[in-house]
C-alpha positions as CSV (number, residue, x, y, z in Angstrom):
1,M,-45.6,4.4,29.9
2,Q,-41.7,3.4,28.6
3,K,-40.0,1.3,30.9
4,R,-36.5,2.8,31.7
5,K,-33.7,1.2,31.1
6,P,-31.9,0.3,34.6
7,K,-28.9,2.0,35.3
8,G,-25.3,0.2,34.1
9,H,-27.9,-2.0,31.3
10,R,-26.1,-3.1,28.8
11,E,-27.3,-3.5,25.5
12,D,-26.7,-6.9,23.0
13,P,-23.7,-6.0,21.4
14,A,-25.2,-8.2,18.2
15,S,-28.0,-5.8,18.7
16,Q,-25.9,-2.8,18.8
17,L,-24.2,-4.0,15.7
18,L,-27.4,-4.5,13.8
19,L,-29.0,-1.2,15.0
20,Q,-26.0,0.7,13.5
21,R,-26.2,-1.7,10.2
22,L,-29.5,-0.4,9.6
23,K,-28.8,3.2,10.2
24,E,-26.1,3.3,7.9
25,L,-28.3,1.3,5.5
26,A,-31.1,3.8,5.6
27,E,-29.0,6.7,5.2
28,K,-27.3,5.5,2.1
29,S,-30.8,5.4,1.1
30,G,-30.6,9.1,1.5
31,V,-32.7,9.5,4.7
32,S,-31.4,11.3,7.5
33,V,-31.3,8.9,10.7
34,R,-31.4,10.7,13.9
35,E,-31.9,9.7,17.5
36,E,-34.0,12.1,19.5
37,R,-35.5,12.5,22.7
38,L,-39.2,12.6,21.9
39,V,-40.9,14.6,24.7
40,R,-44.7,13.2,25.2
41,E,-47.6,15.8,25.4
42,V,-50.7,14.9,26.9
43,G,-53.1,13.4,24.4
44,Y,-51.0,11.3,22.3
45,H,-48.5,9.1,22.0
46,V,-44.7,10.2,20.7
47,R,-42.5,7.1,18.8
48,S,-40.1,6.3,16.6
49,G,-40.8,7.3,12.5
50,A,-40.3,9.1,9.4
51,C,-41.1,12.7,8.6
52,R,-40.1,15.3,6.0
53,L,-38.3,18.0,7.7
54,H,-37.2,20.8,5.1
55,G,-37.2,19.1,2.3
56,Q,-35.4,16.1,3.3
57,D,-36.4,12.5,4.5
58,V,-36.1,12.1,8.1
59,L,-36.2,9.4,10.3
60,L,-36.5,10.0,13.9
61,L,-35.4,7.3,16.7
62,A,-36.9,8.1,20.0
63,T,-33.4,7.9,22.4
64,G,-36.0,6.4,25.3
65,A,-36.8,3.4,23.1
66,S,-35.4,0.0,23.6
67,Q,-32.8,-1.0,21.2
68,T,-35.5,-3.9,20.3
69,E,-37.9,-0.7,19.3
70,R,-35.3,1.0,17.9
71,I,-34.7,-1.8,15.1
72,D,-38.2,-2.5,14.8
73,A,-38.5,1.6,13.5
74,L,-36.1,0.8,10.9
75,L,-37.2,-2.4,9.8
76,D,-40.4,-1.2,8.9
77,F,-39.5,2.0,7.1
78,L,-36.9,0.3,5.2
79,A,-39.3,-1.8,4.6
80,G,-41.4,0.6,2.1
81,R,-38.4,2.2,0.6
82,D,-37.2,1.6,-2.8
83,L,-33.8,0.1,-2.3
84,D,-33.1,-0.8,-5.6
85,G,-30.2,1.3,-5.8
86,V,-28.7,0.5,-2.5
87,F,-26.4,-2.5,-1.9
88,V,-27.8,-4.6,0.8
89,E,-26.4,-7.2,2.4
90,P,-28.3,-10.5,2.4
91,D,-28.8,-10.9,5.7
92,L,-30.5,-7.3,6.1
93,R,-32.2,-7.9,2.6
94,R,-33.5,-11.5,4.2
95,L,-34.9,-9.0,7.7
96,I,-36.2,-6.3,5.6
97,H,-37.8,-8.7,3.1
98,G,-39.3,-10.5,6.2
99,R,-41.1,-7.5,7.3
100,A,-42.8,-6.5,4.1
101,V,-44.4,-9.3,4.1
102,D,-46.0,-9.5,7.0
103,E,-47.5,-6.1,6.7
104,A,-48.7,-6.9,3.0
105,Q,-50.1,-10.3,5.4
106,T,-51.9,-8.3,7.4
107,A,-53.1,-5.1,5.3
């Protein structure tokens, strides 16, 4: 079960900026990024991730997830995506590349 954020809890401004930059990068790569309240049903666990909806790639980010979890979902998604046709700032490229290397080593 996910922990709820305490009322009045503010997210780290640097993390907020990183989240926004990653969402913009995903959208530049041709993916629609949506933050949705993902409802959990009995028998399965719902989490952020990519899907195809009406022929369009969509990345759903759970609004109930922490900022770190949403950043991780974006990094995981972008690490598996072809970003050659999109300008990626060097610091973001290092984060994404580091995630891709981690995934390749665990596979």
